[in-house]
CSV table of C-alpha atoms in Angstrom, one decimal:
chain,number,residue,atom,x,y,z
A,1,MET,CA,33.3,33.5,-115.9
A,2,SER,CA,36.2,31.6,-114.8
A,3,THR,CA,38.1,35.0,-115.7
A,4,THR,CA,36.2,36.3,-113.5
A,5,LEU,CA,36.5,34.1,-110.7
A,6,ARG,CA,40.3,34.3,-111.2
A,7,ARG,CA,39.7,38.0,-110.7
A,8,ALA,CA,37.5,38.2,-107.5
A,9,GLY,CA,40.1,35.2,-105.9
A,10,ALA,CA,43.2,37.9,-107.0
A,11,VAL,CA,41.1,40.6,-105.4
A,12,THR,CA,40.3,38.9,-101.9
A,13,ALA,CA,44.1,37.6,-101.8
A,14,LEU,CA,45.8,41.3,-102.4
A,15,ALA,CA,42.9,42.6,-100.3
A,16,ALA,CA,44.1,40.1,-97.2
A,17,VAL,CA,47.8,40.3,-97.9
A,18,GLY,CA,46.5,44.3,-97.3
A,19,VAL,CA,45.3,43.7,-94.2
A,20,LEU,CA,48.4,41.2,-92.8
A,21,THR,CA,50.7,44.0,-93.3
A,22,ALA,CA,49.7,46.2,-91.8
A,23,ALA,CA,48.9,44.3,-89.4
A,24,GLY,CA,52.5,43.1,-88.8
A,25,ALA,CA,53.6,46.8,-89.0
A,26,ALA,CA,51.7,48.1,-85.9
A,27,PHE,CA,53.0,45.3,-83.6
A,28,ALA,CA,56.6,45.5,-85.2
A,29,HIS,CA,57.8,48.5,-83.7
A,30,VAL,CA,59.7,49.2,-80.8
A,31,THR,CA,57.1,51.3,-78.7
A,32,VAL,CA,57.4,52.9,-75.1
A,33,HIS,CA,54.5,52.7,-72.4
A,34,PRO,CA,52.3,54.8,-71.0
A,35,GLU,CA,52.2,56.9,-74.8
A,36,SER,CA,52.0,59.7,-72.2
A,37,TYR,CA,52.4,61.4,-68.9
A,38,ALA,CA,51.7,64.7,-67.1
A,39,LYS,CA,54.7,67.4,-67.6
A,40,GLY,CA,56.6,67.2,-64.7
A,41,ALA,CA,55.2,64.1,-63.5
A,42,THR,CA,57.3,62.3,-60.9
A,43,ASP,CA,58.7,58.6,-59.5
A,44,GLY,CA,57.3,57.3,-63.1
A,45,THR,CA,58.9,54.2,-65.0
A,46,LEU,CA,58.8,54.1,-68.5
A,47,THR,CA,58.7,50.4,-70.4
A,48,PHE,CA,60.1,50.0,-73.6
A,49,ARG,CA,59.0,46.9,-75.6
A,50,VAL,CA,60.9,45.2,-78.0
A,51,PRO,CA,59.6,43.1,-80.9
A,52,ASP,CA,61.6,40.6,-82.5
A,53,GLU,CA,60.2,40.7,-86.3
A,54,GLU,CA,63.0,38.9,-88.1
A,55,ASP,CA,62.2,35.0,-89.4
A,56,THR,CA,65.3,33.6,-88.7
A,57,ALA,CA,67.6,35.8,-86.3
A,58,SER,CA,66.9,36.9,-82.6
A,59,THR,CA,67.7,40.4,-81.3
A,60,THR,CA,71.0,40.3,-79.1
A,61,LYS,CA,71.0,44.0,-78.6
A,62,VAL,CA,68.8,46.9,-77.7
A,63,GLN,CA,69.9,50.9,-77.4
A,64,ILE,CA,67.8,53.5,-76.0
A,65,PHE,CA,69.2,57.1,-76.4
A,66,LEU,CA,67.8,59.1,-73.8
A,67,PRO,CA,66.8,62.9,-74.7
A,68,THR,CA,69.3,65.7,-73.4
A,69,ASP,CA,67.9,69.2,-74.6
A,70,HIS,CA,65.0,68.0,-72.3
A,71,PRO,CA,66.8,65.2,-70.3
A,72,LEU,CA,64.7,63.3,-67.5
A,73,LEU,CA,66.7,63.0,-64.1
A,74,GLY,CA,67.1,60.3,-61.7
A,75,VAL,CA,67.0,57.4,-64.7
A,76,LEU,CA,67.4,53.8,-62.7
A,77,VAL,CA,67.5,51.4,-64.5
A,78,ALA,CA,65.2,48.2,-63.6
A,79,PRO,CA,66.9,44.2,-63.8
A,80,ARG,CA,65.9,42.5,-66.4
A,81,ASP,CA,67.1,38.8,-66.1
A,82,GLY,CA,69.9,37.1,-68.9
A,83,TRP,CA,70.5,41.2,-70.1
A,84,SER,CA,73.2,43.7,-68.8
A,85,ALA,CA,72.7,47.2,-69.0
A,86,LYS,CA,75.1,49.8,-69.4
A,87,VAL,CA,74.0,53.3,-68.7
A,88,THR,CA,75.9,56.0,-69.9
A,89,ASP,CA,75.8,59.9,-68.4
A,90,THR,CA,76.0,63.4,-70.4
A,91,LYS,CA,76.8,66.7,-69.3
A,92,LEU,CA,73.8,69.0,-70.2
A,93,LYS,CA,74.5,72.4,-72.1
A,94,THR,CA,71.7,73.9,-70.2
A,95,PRO,CA,71.7,72.9,-66.1
A,96,VAL,CA,68.4,71.9,-65.4
A,97,THR,CA,67.4,73.6,-61.1
A,98,THR,CA,65.7,71.4,-59.1
A,99,ASP,CA,64.7,71.9,-55.5
A,100,ASP,CA,67.6,69.5,-54.3
A,101,GLY,CA,70.1,71.4,-56.3
A,102,THR,CA,71.2,72.4,-59.7
A,103,ILE,CA,71.6,69.1,-62.4
A,104,THR,CA,74.7,68.7,-64.4
A,105,ASP,CA,74.9,65.1,-65.7
A,106,ALA,CA,71.9,63.1,-67.2
A,107,VAL,CA,71.5,60.0,-68.8
A,108,SER,CA,71.9,59.9,-72.0
A,109,GLU,CA,72.3,56.3,-73.2
A,110,ILE,CA,71.1,52.5,-72.2
A,111,THR,CA,72.5,49.6,-73.7
A,112,TRP,CA,71.1,46.0,-72.9
A,113,THR,CA,73.2,43.1,-74.1
A,114,GLY,CA,73.9,39.4,-73.3
A,115,GLY,CA,70.4,38.1,-73.5
A,116,LYS,CA,68.1,37.2,-76.6
A,117,ILE,CA,64.6,38.0,-78.0
A,118,GLU,CA,63.8,35.4,-79.8
A,119,ALA,CA,61.2,35.0,-83.4
A,120,GLY,CA,58.0,36.1,-82.8
A,121,GLN,CA,58.5,36.9,-79.1
A,122,TYR,CA,59.3,40.4,-77.3
A,123,GLU,CA,61.0,41.6,-74.3
A,124,ASP,CA,59.7,44.7,-71.7
A,125,PHE,CA,62.5,46.8,-70.3
A,126,ASP,CA,61.6,48.7,-68.0
A,127,VAL,CA,63.0,52.2,-66.4
A,128,ALA,CA,62.3,54.5,-63.8
A,129,PHE,CA,62.7,58.3,-63.4
A,130,GLY,CA,62.5,60.5,-61.0
A,131,GLN,CA,61.5,63.8,-63.1
A,132,LEU,CA,59.9,64.8,-66.2
A,133,PRO,CA,60.8,68.2,-67.4
A,134,ASP,CA,57.5,70.3,-67.7
A,135,ASP,CA,58.7,72.5,-71.1
A,136,THR,CA,58.5,70.2,-73.7
A,137,GLY,CA,55.0,68.6,-75.9
A,138,GLN,CA,56.9,65.2,-75.7
A,139,LEU,CA,59.8,62.5,-75.5
A,140,ALA,CA,61.5,61.0,-78.6
A,141,PHE,CA,63.9,58.2,-77.6
A,142,LYS,CA,65.3,56.6,-80.8
A,143,ALA,CA,66.2,53.0,-80.6
A,144,LEU,CA,68.8,50.5,-82.5
A,145,GLN,CA,67.9,47.2,-82.5
A,146,THR,CA,70.4,44.9,-83.3
A,147,TYR,CA,70.1,41.6,-84.3
A,148,SER,CA,71.8,38.1,-84.0
A,149,ASP,CA,72.7,38.1,-87.9
A,150,GLY,CA,74.4,41.4,-87.5
A,151,LYS,CA,71.7,43.8,-89.0
A,152,THR,CA,71.1,46.3,-87.1
A,153,VAL,CA,67.2,48.5,-87.3
A,154,ARG,CA,67.2,52.2,-86.2
A,155,TRP,CA,64.0,53.7,-84.6
A,156,ILE,CA,65.0,56.9,-85.0
A,157,GLU,CA,62.5,58.8,-87.3
A,158,GLU,CA,60.0,61.4,-86.0
A,159,ALA,CA,57.2,62.6,-87.3
A,160,ALA,CA,56.3,66.0,-87.5
A,161,PRO,CA,52.8,67.3,-86.6
A,162,GLY,CA,49.3,65.6,-89.3
A,163,ASP,CA,52.4,63.4,-91.3
A,164,GLU,CA,52.0,60.1,-91.6
A,165,GLU,CA,53.6,57.8,-89.2
A,166,PRO,CA,57.3,56.7,-90.7
A,167,GLU,CA,58.7,53.5,-91.6
A,168,ASN,CA,60.9,53.5,-88.4
A,169,PRO,CA,59.5,55.3,-86.1
A,170,ALA,CA,61.2,56.5,-82.7
A,171,PRO,CA,59.3,55.5,-79.8
A,172,VAL,CA,58.0,58.8,-78.4
A,173,VAL,CA,55.8,59.9,-74.8
A,174,ARG,CA,53.5,62.7,-74.9
A,175,LEU,CA,53.4,64.9,-71.7
A,176,THR,CA,50.1,67.0,-71.2
A,177,ALA,CA,49.3,70.0,-69.2
A,178,LYS,CA,48.8,68.9,-65.4
A,179,GLU,CA,45.6,70.2,-64.6
A,180,ASP,CA,44.7,67.8,-68.1
A,181,THR,CA,45.7,64.8,-66.4
A,182,GLY,CA,45.5,65.5,-62.6
A,183,ALA,CA,47.7,63.9,-59.9
A,184,THR,CA,47.0,60.7,-60.9
A,185,ALA,CA,48.9,61.1,-64.4
A,186,ALA,CA,52.0,61.7,-62.8
A,187,ALA,CA,52.2,58.3,-60.9
A,188,PRO,CA,53.5,55.1,-62.9
A,189,ALA,CA,50.9,52.9,-64.7
A,190,THR,CA,48.9,50.9,-62.7
A,191,SER,CA,47.6,46.8,-63.6
A,192,LYS,CA,44.5,48.4,-63.9
A,193,GLU,CA,46.1,50.5,-66.7
A,194,THR,CA,49.2,47.8,-67.6
A,195,ALA,CA,45.7,45.3,-68.2
A,196,ALA,CA,44.3,47.9,-70.4
A,197,ASP,CA,47.2,48.5,-72.8
A,198,SER,CA,47.2,44.7,-72.7
A,199,SER,CA,43.5,44.8,-73.7
A,200,ASP,CA,43.8,47.7,-76.6
A,201,SER,CA,46.0,45.5,-78.2
A,202,THR,CA,44.2,42.9,-77.8
A,203,ALA,CA,41.7,44.5,-79.5
A,204,ARG,CA,43.8,45.6,-82.2
A,205,GLY,CA,44.6,42.1,-83.2
A,206,LEU,CA,41.3,40.8,-83.1
A,207,GLY,CA,40.2,43.9,-85.4
A,208,ALA,CA,42.9,42.8,-87.8
A,209,ALA,CA,41.5,39.1,-87.3
A,210,GLY,CA,38.2,40.7,-88.1
A,211,LEU,CA,39.5,42.1,-91.2
A,212,ILE,CA,40.6,38.9,-92.5
A,213,VAL,CA,37.5,37.2,-91.8
A,214,GLY,CA,35.9,39.7,-93.6
A,215,VAL,CA,37.6,39.8,-96.8
A,216,LEU,CA,37.0,36.1,-96.9
A,217,GLY,CA,33.7,36.3,-96.6
A,218,LEU,CA,33.3,38.8,-99.2
A,219,ALA,CA,34.9,36.2,-101.4
A,220,ALA,CA,32.8,33.5,-100.2
A,221,ALA,CA,29.9,35.9,-101.4
A,222,ALA,CA,31.1,35.9,-104.6
A,223,PHE,CA,32.4,32.6,-105.3
A,224,ALA,CA,28.2,32.1,-104.9
A,225,VAL,CA,27.3,34.5,-107.1
A,226,VAL,CA,29.8,32.9,-109.4
A,227,ARG,CA,27.8,29.5,-108.8
A,228,THR,CA,25.0,30.9,-108.9
A,229,ARG,CA,24.9,33.0,-112.3
A,230,SER,CA,27.2,30.0,-114.0
A,231,ALA,CA,23.6,27.1,-113.0
A,232,GLY,CA,22.0,29.6,-114.1
A,233,SER,CA,22.9,29.8,-117.5
A,234,ARG,CA,23.4,26.4,-117.9
A,235,GLY,CA,19.2,26.3,-116.8
A,236,ALA,CA,18.6,28.5,-119.8
């Protein structure tokens, strides 16, 4: 009986660790919000959320690489207290023709330095754009996150359709057909949408917590069954 109890405890512990690991992995990535926009959307904002996942080091440098094969036009960086932003332009291999003329250069990299993201915290970096491309289904923004101990995490992996999410995924924005989303899809996220985003993240966190509570409940039930059987054996 003691062996059965030990086995039940071990299984419960492993299950709890698995849930915690999965929950931690889901929130540790560098992400971009909103997750989708309409193709060719104009005058919008992308927010890059950078969490610090190290226990003993803070994030001191963030680099976001913008695609130049499908460039974002009219990029502007919002100021962020404590951080300095360096914007790098690149000459396009294929110029983009717009109503205002031909665009030959576009922003290819934004680097934030000077600030600090402590362990267990995150920072949002806002980037405005004048127009998104309309000739691709998604945009991947490779990112490098450098810590105070010199470690650099490369969020650069892109998953093929149908594949599982890689270990260090690049932030991705899905571009949808205009007729599927309507005119509102081209507008930046409203406060209600931002609140919904936040609520969704909170719900996922509560869901993970609920799974943990469920695992612990199963452990308690198993313990109770073992004790009941033990008492019955002694009574016999």
